[in-house]
């Protein structure tokens, strides 16, 4: 029993160490991501478990003996590591606010038209205590709405406040999953609930997945969902003239592509005349370069192990078709306002890719570009409520509210 306690504490120490300083890429990339992500975002819960486990063990066995004393010492180190992770998570709010002030100006909050909610500037402790129970009693969800023919992969969910406000701005959330997995119900939910409670209508579509579907089928489907919003959104209280796009990972890539390929007829077969413009975009830990021309090892592994064999069309030409599928090569002066969010500790999509994308946007777009590099954040850090993701969600909401409030000033022309 004593050895089991020491083993538990040593295991936690290894997990906490990886969360603080993720293992480098290669074969350990995915395990490092999963363990680092969960440990970082659940640090407070793990600290409580460690404290209770140690208290129970000491009450039963004391600290006599080498193994007992070592186990308690390791537990103390674990608690210190969890405290550092929690402190790092709490810095996200300040990082996001600094990014917004830099991009929008120190007085940007004065443009926000909606009255603040009690949750806007406070930590949602109830949600953090039960992170996997993601719900809001004031928000209703209409599930499985067909936006095109083809079954479940062409259905979407609609989130709206229970009192169904009208003329509501719209958020379209694209799920991630490496273009081969994922569904509309499991990602972006904290942000959609927060915005729906503020009076937004949030739409989360499925889209066809690879390898059965090949690029650009994923993007074409999301453009169909966007066209559906423009045609049917008013039935749910939406103002279809303002649609913002967001998503994480592959969903961040797709959200950025939506924003950068507005009204491109080559990506709208059969609905070429539909308005698929996007008024703002917030990609989270997105993939922005399909070419791997930067030479980054992670991008080269993604190209050879995922994009070429699974995602891209079998007759895709390199590099031209891969550039056409890359937000990095789609940037131009007409890009809408962007808020690029990425974790500094991302093991799957290195943060350098987001930095380059934000730099290119700032160099070419005539609209504001905010960039937040969230300290200590792994890939997928916002899947469920945490101290870190709560700060990011509130900041993203402020950015989107600002874009909506200033939409007439930002409009082309």
mmCIF file of C-alpha atoms in Angstrom:
data_model
loop_
_atom_site.group_PDB
_atom_site.id
_atom_site.type_symbol
_atom_site.label_atom_id
_atom_site.label_comp_id
_atom_site.label_asym_id
_atom_site.label_seq_id
_atom_site.Cartn_x
_atom_site.Cartn_y
_atom_site.Cartn_z
ATOM 1 C CA UNK A 1 0.000 0.000 0.000
ATOM 2 C CA UNK A 2 2.848 2.352 0.851
ATOM 3 C CA UNK A 3 4.513 1.683 -2.489
ATOM 4 C CA UNK A 4 1.246 2.368 -4.299
ATOM 5 C CA UNK A 5 0.992 5.791 -2.662
ATOM 6 C CA UNK A 6 4.558 6.637 -3.648
ATOM 7 C CA UNK A 7 3.864 5.417 -7.201
ATOM 8 C CA UNK A 8 0.794 7.627 -7.439
ATOM 9 C CA UNK A 9 2.738 10.664 -6.331
ATOM 10 C CA UNK A 10 5.643 9.952 -8.665
ATOM 11 C CA UNK A 11 3.201 9.540 -11.556
ATOM 12 C CA UNK A 12 1.628 12.885 -10.747
ATOM 13 C CA UNK A 13 5.053 14.482 -10.535
ATOM 14 C CA UNK A 14 5.869 13.269 -14.044
ATOM 15 C CA UNK A 15 2.549 14.567 -15.371
ATOM 16 C CA UNK A 16 2.975 17.936 -13.653
ATOM 17 C CA UNK A 17 6.518 18.239 -14.988
ATOM 18 C CA UNK A 18 5.298 17.607 -18.535
ATOM 19 C CA UNK A 19 2.530 20.184 -18.073
ATOM 20 C CA UNK A 20 5.043 22.804 -16.936
ATOM 21 C CA UNK A 21 7.594 21.911 -19.602
ATOM 22 C CA UNK A 22 6.069 19.698 -22.325
ATOM 23 C CA UNK A 23 8.165 16.921 -23.783
ATOM 24 C CA UNK A 24 9.444 17.699 -27.299
ATOM 25 C CA UNK A 25 7.803 16.379 -30.467
ATOM 26 C CA UNK A 26 8.276 13.113 -32.281
ATOM 27 C CA UNK A 27 6.813 9.836 -30.947
ATOM 28 C CA UNK A 28 5.822 11.381 -27.604
ATOM 29 C CA UNK A 29 4.043 14.381 -29.122
ATOM 30 C CA UNK A 30 0.473 13.129 -28.709
ATOM 31 C CA UNK A 31 0.885 11.597 -25.216
ATOM 32 C CA UNK A 32 2.642 14.787 -24.120
ATOM 33 C CA UNK A 33 -0.282 16.819 -25.429
ATOM 34 C CA UNK A 34 -3.030 14.767 -23.767
ATOM 35 C CA UNK A 35 -1.338 14.498 -20.389
ATOM 36 C CA UNK A 36 -0.172 18.118 -20.410
ATOM 37 C CA UNK A 37 -3.564 19.441 -21.474
ATOM 38 C CA UNK A 38 -5.560 17.610 -18.798
ATOM 39 C CA UNK A 39 -3.012 18.239 -16.051
ATOM 40 C CA UNK A 40 -2.778 21.963 -16.829
ATOM 41 C CA UNK A 41 -6.510 22.620 -17.044
ATOM 42 C CA UNK A 42 -7.417 20.375 -14.080
ATOM 43 C CA UNK A 43 -4.546 21.472 -11.836
ATOM 44 C CA UNK A 44 -6.843 22.690 -9.043
ATOM 45 C CA UNK A 45 -8.752 19.400 -9.017
ATOM 46 C CA UNK A 46 -5.541 17.370 -9.013
ATOM 47 C CA UNK A 47 -4.168 19.468 -6.171
ATOM 48 C CA UNK A 48 -7.268 18.691 -4.122
ATOM 49 C CA UNK A 49 -6.941 14.971 -4.901
ATOM 50 C CA UNK A 50 -3.268 15.018 -3.910
ATOM 51 C CA UNK A 51 -3.984 16.798 -0.633
ATOM 52 C CA UNK A 52 -6.794 14.403 0.295
ATOM 53 C CA UNK A 53 -4.806 11.338 -0.728
ATOM 54 C CA UNK A 54 -1.806 12.475 1.298
ATOM 55 C CA UNK A 55 -3.902 13.332 4.347
ATOM 56 C CA UNK A 56 -5.554 9.917 4.275
ATOM 57 C CA UNK A 57 -2.239 8.137 3.824
ATOM 58 C CA UNK A 58 -0.497 10.020 6.621
ATOM 59 C CA UNK A 59 -3.465 9.420 8.955
ATOM 60 C CA UNK A 60 -3.183 5.680 8.325
ATOM 61 C CA UNK A 61 0.574 5.169 7.987
ATOM 62 C CA UNK A 62 2.250 8.299 9.333
ATOM 63 C CA UNK A 63 5.539 9.435 7.834
ATOM 64 C CA UNK A 64 7.764 6.796 9.387
ATOM 65 C CA UNK A 65 9.899 4.927 6.943
ATOM 66 C CA UNK A 66 11.760 6.005 3.836
ATOM 67 C CA UNK A 67 8.949 5.317 1.351
ATOM 68 C CA UNK A 68 6.367 7.219 3.408
ATOM 69 C CA UNK A 69 8.614 10.235 3.869
ATOM 70 C CA UNK A 70 9.567 10.242 0.195
ATOM 71 C CA UNK A 71 5.914 9.978 -0.861
ATOM 72 C CA UNK A 72 4.946 12.966 1.274
ATOM 73 C CA UNK A 73 7.891 14.972 -0.079
ATOM 74 C CA UNK A 74 6.877 14.184 -3.638
ATOM 75 C CA UNK A 75 3.280 15.157 -2.809
ATOM 76 C CA UNK A 76 4.556 18.529 -1.571
ATOM 77 C CA UNK A 77 6.420 18.983 -4.846
ATOM 78 C CA UNK A 78 3.243 18.094 -6.732
ATOM 79 C CA UNK A 79 1.246 20.691 -4.813
ATOM 80 C CA UNK A 80 3.887 23.315 -5.628
ATOM 81 C CA UNK A 81 3.736 22.350 -9.314
ATOM 82 C CA UNK A 82 -0.065 22.525 -9.341
ATOM 83 C CA UNK A 83 0.079 25.935 -7.671
ATOM 84 C CA UNK A 84 2.410 27.132 -10.435
ATOM 85 C CA UNK A 85 0.032 25.772 -13.093
ATOM 86 C CA UNK A 86 -2.951 27.488 -11.467
ATOM 87 C CA UNK A 87 -1.044 30.771 -11.215
ATOM 88 C CA UNK A 88 -0.099 30.477 -14.875
ATOM 89 C CA UNK A 89 -3.702 29.841 -15.835
ATOM 90 C CA UNK A 90 -4.851 32.957 -14.027
ATOM 91 C CA UNK A 91 -2.475 35.067 -16.129
ATOM 92 C CA UNK A 92 -4.500 34.310 -19.272
ATOM 93 C CA UNK A 93 -6.976 37.070 -18.496
ATOM 94 C CA UNK A 94 -4.216 39.671 -18.464
ATOM 95 C CA UNK A 95 -2.558 38.298 -21.596
ATOM 96 C CA UNK A 96 -5.827 38.461 -23.515
ATOM 97 C CA UNK A 97 -6.656 41.946 -22.263
ATOM 98 C CA UNK A 98 -3.206 43.202 -23.256
ATOM 99 C CA UNK A 99 -3.695 41.756 -26.748
ATOM 100 C CA UNK A 100 -7.045 43.519 -27.107
ATOM 101 C CA UNK A 101 -5.692 46.846 -25.885
ATOM 102 C CA UNK A 102 -2.768 46.601 -28.316
ATOM 103 C CA UNK A 103 -5.040 45.832 -31.290
ATOM 104 C CA UNK A 104 -8.156 47.859 -30.489
ATOM 105 C CA UNK A 105 -6.861 50.667 -28.290
ATOM 106 C CA UNK A 106 -6.997 51.328 -24.549
ATOM 107 C CA UNK A 107 -10.554 52.646 -24.724
ATOM 108 C CA UNK A 108 -12.024 49.757 -26.709
ATOM 109 C CA UNK A 109 -14.459 48.821 -23.919
ATOM 110 C CA UNK A 110 -16.257 52.134 -24.373
ATOM 111 C CA UNK A 111 -17.596 50.857 -27.710
ATOM 112 C CA UNK A 112 -19.231 47.776 -26.170
ATOM 113 C CA UNK A 113 -22.973 48.245 -26.374
ATOM 114 C CA UNK A 114 -24.304 45.400 -24.246
ATOM 115 C CA UNK A 115 -24.575 45.719 -20.506
ATOM 116 C CA UNK A 116 -22.026 43.590 -18.651
ATOM 117 C CA UNK A 117 -23.193 40.333 -17.092
ATOM 118 C CA UNK A 118 -22.095 39.330 -13.580
ATOM 119 C CA UNK A 119 -19.877 36.625 -15.126
ATOM 120 C CA UNK A 120 -18.018 38.987 -17.457
ATOM 121 C CA UNK A 121 -15.252 39.952 -15.045
ATOM 122 C CA UNK A 122 -15.444 37.242 -12.391
ATOM 123 C CA UNK A 123 -14.148 33.689 -12.304
ATOM 124 C CA UNK A 124 -17.070 31.253 -12.801
ATOM 125 C CA UNK A 125 -16.217 29.057 -9.825
ATOM 126 C CA UNK A 126 -19.310 26.859 -10.133
ATOM 127 C CA UNK A 127 -18.435 25.918 -13.708
ATOM 128 C CA UNK A 128 -14.793 25.361 -12.758
ATOM 129 C CA UNK A 129 -15.762 23.002 -9.930
ATOM 130 C CA UNK A 130 -17.679 20.783 -12.370
ATOM 131 C CA UNK A 131 -15.741 21.252 -15.617
ATOM 132 C CA UNK A 132 -17.346 18.400 -17.519
ATOM 133 C CA UNK A 133 -20.868 19.567 -16.802
ATOM 134 C CA UNK A 134 -20.920 22.332 -19.403
ATOM 135 C CA UNK A 135 -24.395 23.870 -19.356
ATOM 136 C CA UNK A 136 -26.274 27.116 -18.730
ATOM 137 C CA UNK A 137 -29.869 27.146 -17.570
ATOM 138 C CA UNK A 138 -30.470 30.376 -19.490
ATOM 139 C CA UNK A 139 -29.408 28.866 -22.831
ATOM 140 C CA UNK A 140 -31.424 26.465 -24.973
ATOM 141 C CA UNK A 141 -29.949 24.252 -27.678
ATOM 142 C CA UNK A 142 -31.778 23.114 -30.802
ATOM 143 C CA UNK A 143 -29.919 20.046 -32.046
ATOM 144 C CA UNK A 144 -29.677 18.245 -35.344
ATOM 145 C CA UNK A 145 -30.928 20.966 -37.689
ATOM 146 C CA UNK A 146 -30.198 20.016 -41.307
ATOM 147 C CA UNK A 147 -28.397 22.731 -43.260
ATOM 148 C CA UNK A 148 -27.930 20.554 -46.361
ATOM 149 C CA UNK A 149 -28.753 17.080 -47.560
ATOM 150 C CA UNK A 150 -26.444 14.246 -46.524
ATOM 151 C CA UNK A 151 -27.325 13.130 -42.983
ATOM 152 C CA UNK A 152 -25.640 13.793 -39.645
ATOM 153 C CA UNK A 153 -22.495 15.315 -41.085
ATOM 154 C CA UNK A 154 -24.647 18.102 -42.541
ATOM 155 C CA UNK A 155 -26.502 19.009 -39.347
ATOM 156 C CA UNK A 156 -25.925 21.821 -36.886
ATOM 157 C CA UNK A 157 -26.861 22.881 -33.365
ATOM 158 C CA UNK A 158 -28.254 26.317 -32.530
ATOM 159 C CA UNK A 159 -27.545 27.924 -29.129
ATOM 160 C CA UNK A 160 -29.679 30.871 -28.028
ATOM 161 C CA UNK A 161 -30.847 32.543 -24.849
ATOM 162 C CA UNK A 162 -34.060 31.147 -23.418
ATOM 163 C CA UNK A 163 -35.965 34.399 -24.026
ATOM 164 C CA UNK A 164 -34.981 34.218 -27.738
ATOM 165 C CA UNK A 165 -33.758 37.787 -28.387
ATOM 166 C CA UNK A 166 -34.025 39.111 -31.923
ATOM 167 C CA UNK A 167 -31.459 40.788 -34.176
ATOM 168 C CA UNK A 168 -28.745 38.757 -32.476
ATOM 169 C CA UNK A 169 -25.221 38.595 -33.920
ATOM 170 C CA UNK A 170 -24.099 35.113 -34.920
ATOM 171 C CA UNK A 171 -21.096 32.981 -34.020
ATOM 172 C CA UNK A 172 -20.315 29.986 -36.230
ATOM 173 C CA UNK A 173 -18.181 27.402 -34.401
ATOM 174 C CA UNK A 174 -16.208 24.854 -36.462
ATOM 175 C CA UNK A 175 -15.096 21.806 -34.499
ATOM 176 C CA UNK A 176 -11.599 20.370 -34.695
ATOM 177 C CA UNK A 177 -10.358 16.804 -34.950
ATOM 178 C CA UNK A 178 -7.587 16.832 -37.582
ATOM 179 C CA UNK A 179 -10.232 16.928 -40.361
ATOM 180 C CA UNK A 180 -10.849 13.200 -39.697
ATOM 181 C CA UNK A 181 -12.789 13.238 -36.415
ATOM 182 C CA UNK A 182 -14.891 15.447 -34.134
ATOM 183 C CA UNK A 183 -18.480 16.578 -33.912
ATOM 184 C CA UNK A 184 -20.524 19.675 -33.250
ATOM 185 C CA UNK A 185 -21.510 18.867 -29.644
ATOM 186 C CA UNK A 186 -18.129 18.699 -27.943
ATOM 187 C CA UNK A 187 -16.022 21.773 -28.776
ATOM 188 C CA UNK A 188 -16.331 25.510 -28.306
ATOM 189 C CA UNK A 189 -19.203 24.992 -25.874
ATOM 190 C CA UNK A 190 -17.983 27.317 -23.059
ATOM 191 C CA UNK A 191 -17.643 30.211 -25.525
ATOM 192 C CA UNK A 192 -21.011 29.499 -27.176
ATOM 193 C CA UNK A 193 -22.799 29.313 -23.831
ATOM 194 C CA UNK A 194 -21.193 32.563 -22.701
ATOM 195 C CA UNK A 195 -22.147 34.408 -25.869
ATOM 196 C CA UNK A 196 -25.637 32.915 -26.062
ATOM 197 C CA UNK A 197 -26.260 34.129 -22.500
ATOM 198 C CA UNK A 198 -25.260 37.582 -23.741
ATOM 199 C CA UNK A 199 -27.860 37.454 -26.509
ATOM 200 C CA UNK A 200 -25.919 35.951 -29.409
ATOM 201 C CA UNK A 201 -27.071 33.079 -31.589
ATOM 202 C CA UNK A 202 -24.353 30.427 -31.881
ATOM 203 C CA UNK A 203 -24.324 27.799 -34.617
ATOM 204 C CA UNK A 204 -22.178 24.657 -34.457
ATOM 205 C CA UNK A 205 -22.216 22.576 -37.659
ATOM 206 C CA UNK A 206 -20.846 19.163 -38.410
ATOM 207 C CA UNK A 207 -19.034 18.740 -41.720
ATOM 208 C CA UNK A 208 -17.873 15.704 -43.741
ATOM 209 C CA UNK A 209 -14.668 14.078 -42.519
ATOM 210 C CA UNK A 210 -11.621 12.636 -44.195
ATOM 211 C CA UNK A 211 -10.557 10.251 -45.581
ATOM 212 C CA UNK A 212 -13.991 9.757 -47.130
ATOM 213 C CA UNK A 213 -14.247 13.486 -47.776
ATOM 214 C CA UNK A 214 -11.275 15.179 -49.406
ATOM 215 C CA UNK A 215 -10.324 18.822 -49.325
ATOM 216 C CA UNK A 216 -12.061 21.210 -49.911
ATOM 217 C CA UNK A 217 -15.262 19.290 -49.012
ATOM 218 C CA UNK A 218 -14.893 20.341 -45.349
ATOM 219 C CA UNK A 219 -14.796 24.035 -46.200
ATOM 220 C CA UNK A 220 -17.552 23.779 -48.821
ATOM 221 C CA UNK A 221 -19.850 22.232 -46.220
ATOM 222 C CA UNK A 222 -19.155 25.007 -43.723
ATOM 223 C CA UNK A 223 -19.888 27.568 -46.415
ATOM 224 C CA UNK A 224 -23.212 25.813 -46.939
ATOM 225 C CA UNK A 225 -23.849 26.127 -43.203
ATOM 226 C CA UNK A 226 -23.009 29.827 -43.421
ATOM 227 C CA UNK A 227 -25.392 30.228 -46.361
ATOM 228 C CA UNK A 228 -28.052 28.458 -44.262
ATOM 229 C CA UNK A 229 -27.510 31.019 -41.484
ATOM 230 C CA UNK A 230 -28.023 33.835 -43.956
ATOM 231 C CA UNK A 231 -31.250 32.237 -45.228
ATOM 232 C CA UNK A 232 -32.744 30.793 -42.027
ATOM 233 C CA UNK A 233 -30.963 32.485 -39.128
ATOM 234 C CA UNK A 234 -33.743 35.033 -38.602
ATOM 235 C CA UNK A 235 -36.039 32.143 -37.685
ATOM 236 C CA UNK A 236 -33.882 31.743 -34.556
ATOM 237 C CA UNK A 237 -33.625 35.469 -33.832
ATOM 238 C CA UNK A 238 -30.317 35.950 -35.629
ATOM 239 C CA UNK A 239 -29.185 39.007 -37.527
ATOM 240 C CA UNK A 240 -27.564 37.234 -40.496
ATOM 241 C CA UNK A 241 -25.724 40.375 -41.565
ATOM 242 C CA UNK A 242 -23.125 39.791 -38.819
ATOM 243 C CA UNK A 243 -21.492 36.372 -38.599
ATOM 244 C CA UNK A 244 -18.236 35.690 -36.794
ATOM 245 C CA UNK A 245 -16.325 32.432 -37.250
ATOM 246 C CA UNK A 246 -14.345 30.519 -34.646
ATOM 247 C CA UNK A 247 -12.963 27.053 -34.059
ATOM 248 C CA UNK A 248 -10.017 25.182 -32.627
ATOM 249 C CA UNK A 249 -7.208 23.216 -34.283
ATOM 250 C CA UNK A 250 -8.595 21.964 -37.627
ATOM 251 C CA UNK A 251 -11.625 24.084 -36.765
ATOM 252 C CA UNK A 252 -9.337 27.089 -36.366
ATOM 253 C CA UNK A 253 -7.958 26.388 -39.837
ATOM 254 C CA UNK A 254 -11.486 26.129 -41.251
ATOM 255 C CA UNK A 255 -12.690 29.271 -39.476
ATOM 256 C CA UNK A 256 -9.730 31.209 -40.888
ATOM 257 C CA UNK A 257 -10.384 29.824 -44.359
ATOM 258 C CA UNK A 258 -14.040 30.856 -44.101
ATOM 259 C CA UNK A 259 -12.952 34.374 -43.227
ATOM 260 C CA UNK A 260 -10.325 34.584 -45.988
ATOM 261 C CA UNK A 261 -12.295 33.048 -48.875
ATOM 262 C CA UNK A 262 -15.557 34.984 -48.646
ATOM 263 C CA UNK A 263 -17.820 34.557 -51.685
ATOM 264 C CA UNK A 264 -15.224 32.502 -53.592
ATOM 265 C CA UNK A 265 -17.345 30.800 -56.292
ATOM 266 C CA UNK A 266 -14.843 27.965 -56.708
ATOM 267 C CA UNK A 267 -15.626 26.918 -53.120
ATOM 268 C CA UNK A 268 -19.398 27.315 -53.475
ATOM 269 C CA UNK A 269 -20.457 24.756 -56.121
ATOM 270 C CA UNK A 270 -24.177 25.061 -56.718
ATOM 271 C CA UNK A 271 -24.565 28.091 -54.441
ATOM 272 C CA UNK A 272 -22.159 30.527 -56.052
ATOM 273 C CA UNK A 273 -24.420 33.535 -55.431
ATOM 274 C CA UNK A 274 -24.765 32.933 -51.672
ATOM 275 C CA UNK A 275 -23.250 35.480 -49.291
ATOM 276 C CA UNK A 276 -20.516 33.629 -47.393
ATOM 277 C CA UNK A 277 -18.749 36.671 -45.986
ATOM 278 C CA UNK A 278 -17.500 36.626 -42.402
ATOM 279 C CA UNK A 279 -17.384 39.789 -40.292
ATOM 280 C CA UNK A 280 -14.867 38.645 -37.657
ATOM 281 C CA UNK A 281 -12.734 35.580 -36.954
ATOM 282 C CA UNK A 282 -11.223 34.055 -33.805
ATOM 283 C CA UNK A 283 -9.196 30.920 -34.586
ATOM 284 C CA UNK A 284 -7.867 29.022 -31.573
ATOM 285 C CA UNK A 285 -4.615 27.028 -31.881
ATOM 286 C CA UNK A 286 -5.258 26.718 -35.603
ATOM 287 C CA UNK A 287 -3.284 25.149 -38.434
ATOM 288 C CA UNK A 288 -2.349 27.870 -40.903
ATOM 289 C CA UNK A 289 0.206 26.293 -43.254
ATOM 290 C CA UNK A 290 -0.450 23.087 -45.220
ATOM 291 C CA UNK A 291 2.799 23.359 -47.194
ATOM 292 C CA UNK A 292 5.379 22.886 -44.416
ATOM 293 C CA UNK A 293 7.586 25.214 -46.458
ATOM 294 C CA UNK A 294 8.838 26.777 -43.229
ATOM 295 C CA UNK A 295 10.753 23.556 -42.591
ATOM 296 C CA UNK A 296 9.316 23.107 -39.094
ATOM 297 C CA UNK A 297 9.481 19.463 -38.057
ATOM 298 C CA UNK A 298 5.904 19.391 -36.761
ATOM 299 C CA UNK A 299 4.578 20.856 -40.009
ATOM 300 C CA UNK A 300 6.548 18.322 -42.053
ATOM 301 C CA UNK A 301 5.168 15.426 -39.986
ATOM 302 C CA UNK A 302 1.648 16.821 -40.437
ATOM 303 C CA UNK A 303 2.126 17.078 -44.188
ATOM 304 C CA UNK A 304 3.545 13.584 -44.667
ATOM 305 C CA UNK A 305 1.520 11.720 -42.062
ATOM 306 C CA UNK A 306 -1.897 13.407 -42.255
ATOM 307 C CA UNK A 307 -2.511 15.924 -45.001
ATOM 308 C CA UNK A 308 -1.094 14.075 -48.012
ATOM 309 C CA UNK A 309 -2.505 10.594 -47.293
ATOM 310 C CA UNK A 310 -5.749 11.500 -45.511
ATOM 311 C CA UNK A 311 -7.009 15.027 -46.138
ATOM 312 C CA UNK A 312 -5.990 16.525 -49.459
ATOM 313 C CA UNK A 313 -7.463 15.438 -52.762
ATOM 314 C CA UNK A 314 -5.565 12.561 -54.360
ATOM 315 C CA UNK A 315 -4.819 14.712 -57.393
ATOM 316 C CA UNK A 316 -3.750 17.764 -55.351
ATOM 317 C CA UNK A 317 -0.627 19.452 -56.714
ATOM 318 C CA UNK A 318 2.166 20.443 -54.365
ATOM 319 C CA UNK A 319 2.736 23.217 -53.485
ATOM 320 C CA UNK A 320 0.007 25.158 -55.316
ATOM 321 C CA UNK A 321 -3.064 23.319 -53.996
ATOM 322 C CA UNK A 322 -1.569 23.132 -50.513
ATOM 323 C CA UNK A 323 -1.006 26.884 -50.488
ATOM 324 C CA UNK A 324 -4.588 27.410 -51.657
ATOM 325 C CA UNK A 325 -5.733 25.411 -48.602
ATOM 326 C CA UNK A 326 -3.522 27.432 -46.210
ATOM 327 C CA UNK A 327 -4.784 30.552 -44.437
ATOM 328 C CA UNK A 328 -1.177 31.762 -44.383
ATOM 329 C CA UNK A 329 -1.283 32.150 -48.180
ATOM 330 C CA UNK A 330 -4.838 33.530 -48.315
ATOM 331 C CA UNK A 331 -4.183 36.681 -46.311
ATOM 332 C CA UNK A 332 -5.040 39.956 -48.004
ATOM 333 C CA UNK A 333 -6.230 43.506 -47.300
ATOM 334 C CA UNK A 334 -9.901 42.439 -47.188
ATOM 335 C CA UNK A 335 -9.388 40.045 -44.267
ATOM 336 C CA UNK A 336 -11.948 40.802 -41.523
ATOM 337 C CA UNK A 337 -10.889 41.592 -37.954
ATOM 338 C CA UNK A 338 -8.966 38.649 -36.480
ATOM 339 C CA UNK A 339 -8.141 37.565 -32.960
ATOM 340 C CA UNK A 340 -5.562 34.760 -33.202
ATOM 341 C CA UNK A 341 -5.328 32.743 -29.968
ATOM 342 C CA UNK A 342 -2.662 30.101 -29.401
ATOM 343 C CA UNK A 343 -1.096 28.296 -26.457
ATOM 344 C CA UNK A 344 2.584 28.918 -25.849
ATOM 345 C CA UNK A 345 3.003 25.266 -24.773
ATOM 346 C CA UNK A 346 1.115 23.702 -27.699
ATOM 347 C CA UNK A 347 2.638 20.300 -28.521
ATOM 348 C CA UNK A 348 0.580 19.579 -31.652
ATOM 349 C CA UNK A 349 0.675 22.897 -33.534
ATOM 350 C CA UNK A 350 3.767 24.864 -32.490
ATOM 351 C CA UNK A 351 3.076 28.454 -31.590
ATOM 352 C CA UNK A 352 5.536 29.733 -34.230
ATOM 353 C CA UNK A 353 2.922 28.957 -36.890
ATOM 354 C CA UNK A 354 0.397 31.267 -35.204
ATOM 355 C CA UNK A 355 2.988 34.010 -34.788
ATOM 356 C CA UNK A 356 3.760 33.934 -38.496
ATOM 357 C CA UNK A 357 0.075 33.994 -39.408
ATOM 358 C CA UNK A 358 -0.610 36.962 -37.125
ATOM 359 C CA UNK A 359 2.417 38.819 -38.498
ATOM 360 C CA UNK A 360 1.253 38.295 -42.056
ATOM 361 C CA UNK A 361 -2.275 39.420 -41.195
ATOM 362 C CA UNK A 362 -0.964 42.574 -39.558
ATOM 363 C CA UNK A 363 1.209 43.329 -42.560
ATOM 364 C CA UNK A 364 -1.590 43.008 -45.115
ATOM 365 C CA UNK A 365 -5.031 43.406 -43.535
ATOM 366 C CA UNK A 366 -6.537 46.845 -43.140
ATOM 367 C CA UNK A 367 -8.612 45.637 -40.175
ATOM 368 C CA UNK A 368 -7.503 45.082 -36.562
ATOM 369 C CA UNK A 369 -5.538 41.926 -35.755
ATOM 370 C CA UNK A 370 -5.177 40.849 -32.126
ATOM 371 C CA UNK A 371 -2.789 38.084 -31.133
ATOM 372 C CA UNK A 372 -2.674 36.363 -27.746
ATOM 373 C CA UNK A 373 -0.008 33.808 -26.915
ATOM 374 C CA UNK A 374 -1.480 32.174 -23.821
ATOM 375 C CA UNK A 375 1.260 31.252 -21.369
ATOM 376 C CA UNK A 376 1.358 27.601 -20.343
ATOM 377 C CA UNK A 377 -1.588 26.656 -22.568
ATOM 378 C CA UNK A 378 -1.597 23.343 -24.397
ATOM 379 C CA UNK A 379 -3.566 22.480 -27.501
ATOM 380 C CA UNK A 380 -7.347 22.318 -26.875
ATOM 381 C CA UNK A 381 -7.067 24.249 -23.599
ATOM 382 C CA UNK A 382 -10.601 25.681 -23.986
ATOM 383 C CA UNK A 383 -12.577 22.438 -24.442
ATOM 384 C CA UNK A 384 -13.982 22.652 -20.912
ATOM 385 C CA UNK A 385 -14.072 25.427 -18.291
ATOM 386 C CA UNK A 386 -10.828 26.105 -16.463
ATOM 387 C CA UNK A 387 -9.200 29.124 -14.860
ATOM 388 C CA UNK A 388 -7.267 29.705 -18.092
ATOM 389 C CA UNK A 389 -10.085 29.099 -20.557
ATOM 390 C CA UNK A 390 -12.497 31.280 -18.565
ATOM 391 C CA UNK A 391 -10.190 34.257 -19.022
ATOM 392 C CA UNK A 392 -9.824 33.567 -22.736
ATOM 393 C CA UNK A 393 -13.580 33.105 -23.241
ATOM 394 C CA UNK A 394 -14.345 36.460 -21.626
ATOM 395 C CA UNK A 395 -11.689 38.211 -23.720
ATOM 396 C CA UNK A 396 -12.871 36.621 -26.966
ATOM 397 C CA UNK A 397 -16.407 37.721 -26.130
ATOM 398 C CA UNK A 398 -15.208 41.311 -25.660
ATOM 399 C CA UNK A 399 -13.414 41.207 -29.008
ATOM 400 C CA UNK A 400 -16.515 39.923 -30.793
ATOM 401 C CA UNK A 401 -18.753 42.460 -29.042
ATOM 402 C CA UNK A 402 -16.371 45.208 -30.159
ATOM 403 C CA UNK A 403 -16.435 43.955 -33.751
ATOM 404 C CA UNK A 404 -20.227 43.910 -33.707
ATOM 405 C CA UNK A 405 -20.495 47.350 -32.120
ATOM 406 C CA UNK A 406 -18.106 48.883 -34.685
ATOM 407 C CA UNK A 407 -19.258 46.825 -37.678
ATOM 408 C CA UNK A 408 -20.371 49.827 -39.719
ATOM 409 C CA UNK A 409 -16.997 51.517 -39.268
ATOM 410 C CA UNK A 410 -15.214 48.295 -40.253
ATOM 411 C CA UNK A 411 -17.380 47.544 -43.291
ATOM 412 C CA UNK A 412 -15.629 47.672 -46.674
ATOM 413 C CA UNK A 413 -16.080 50.760 -48.729
#
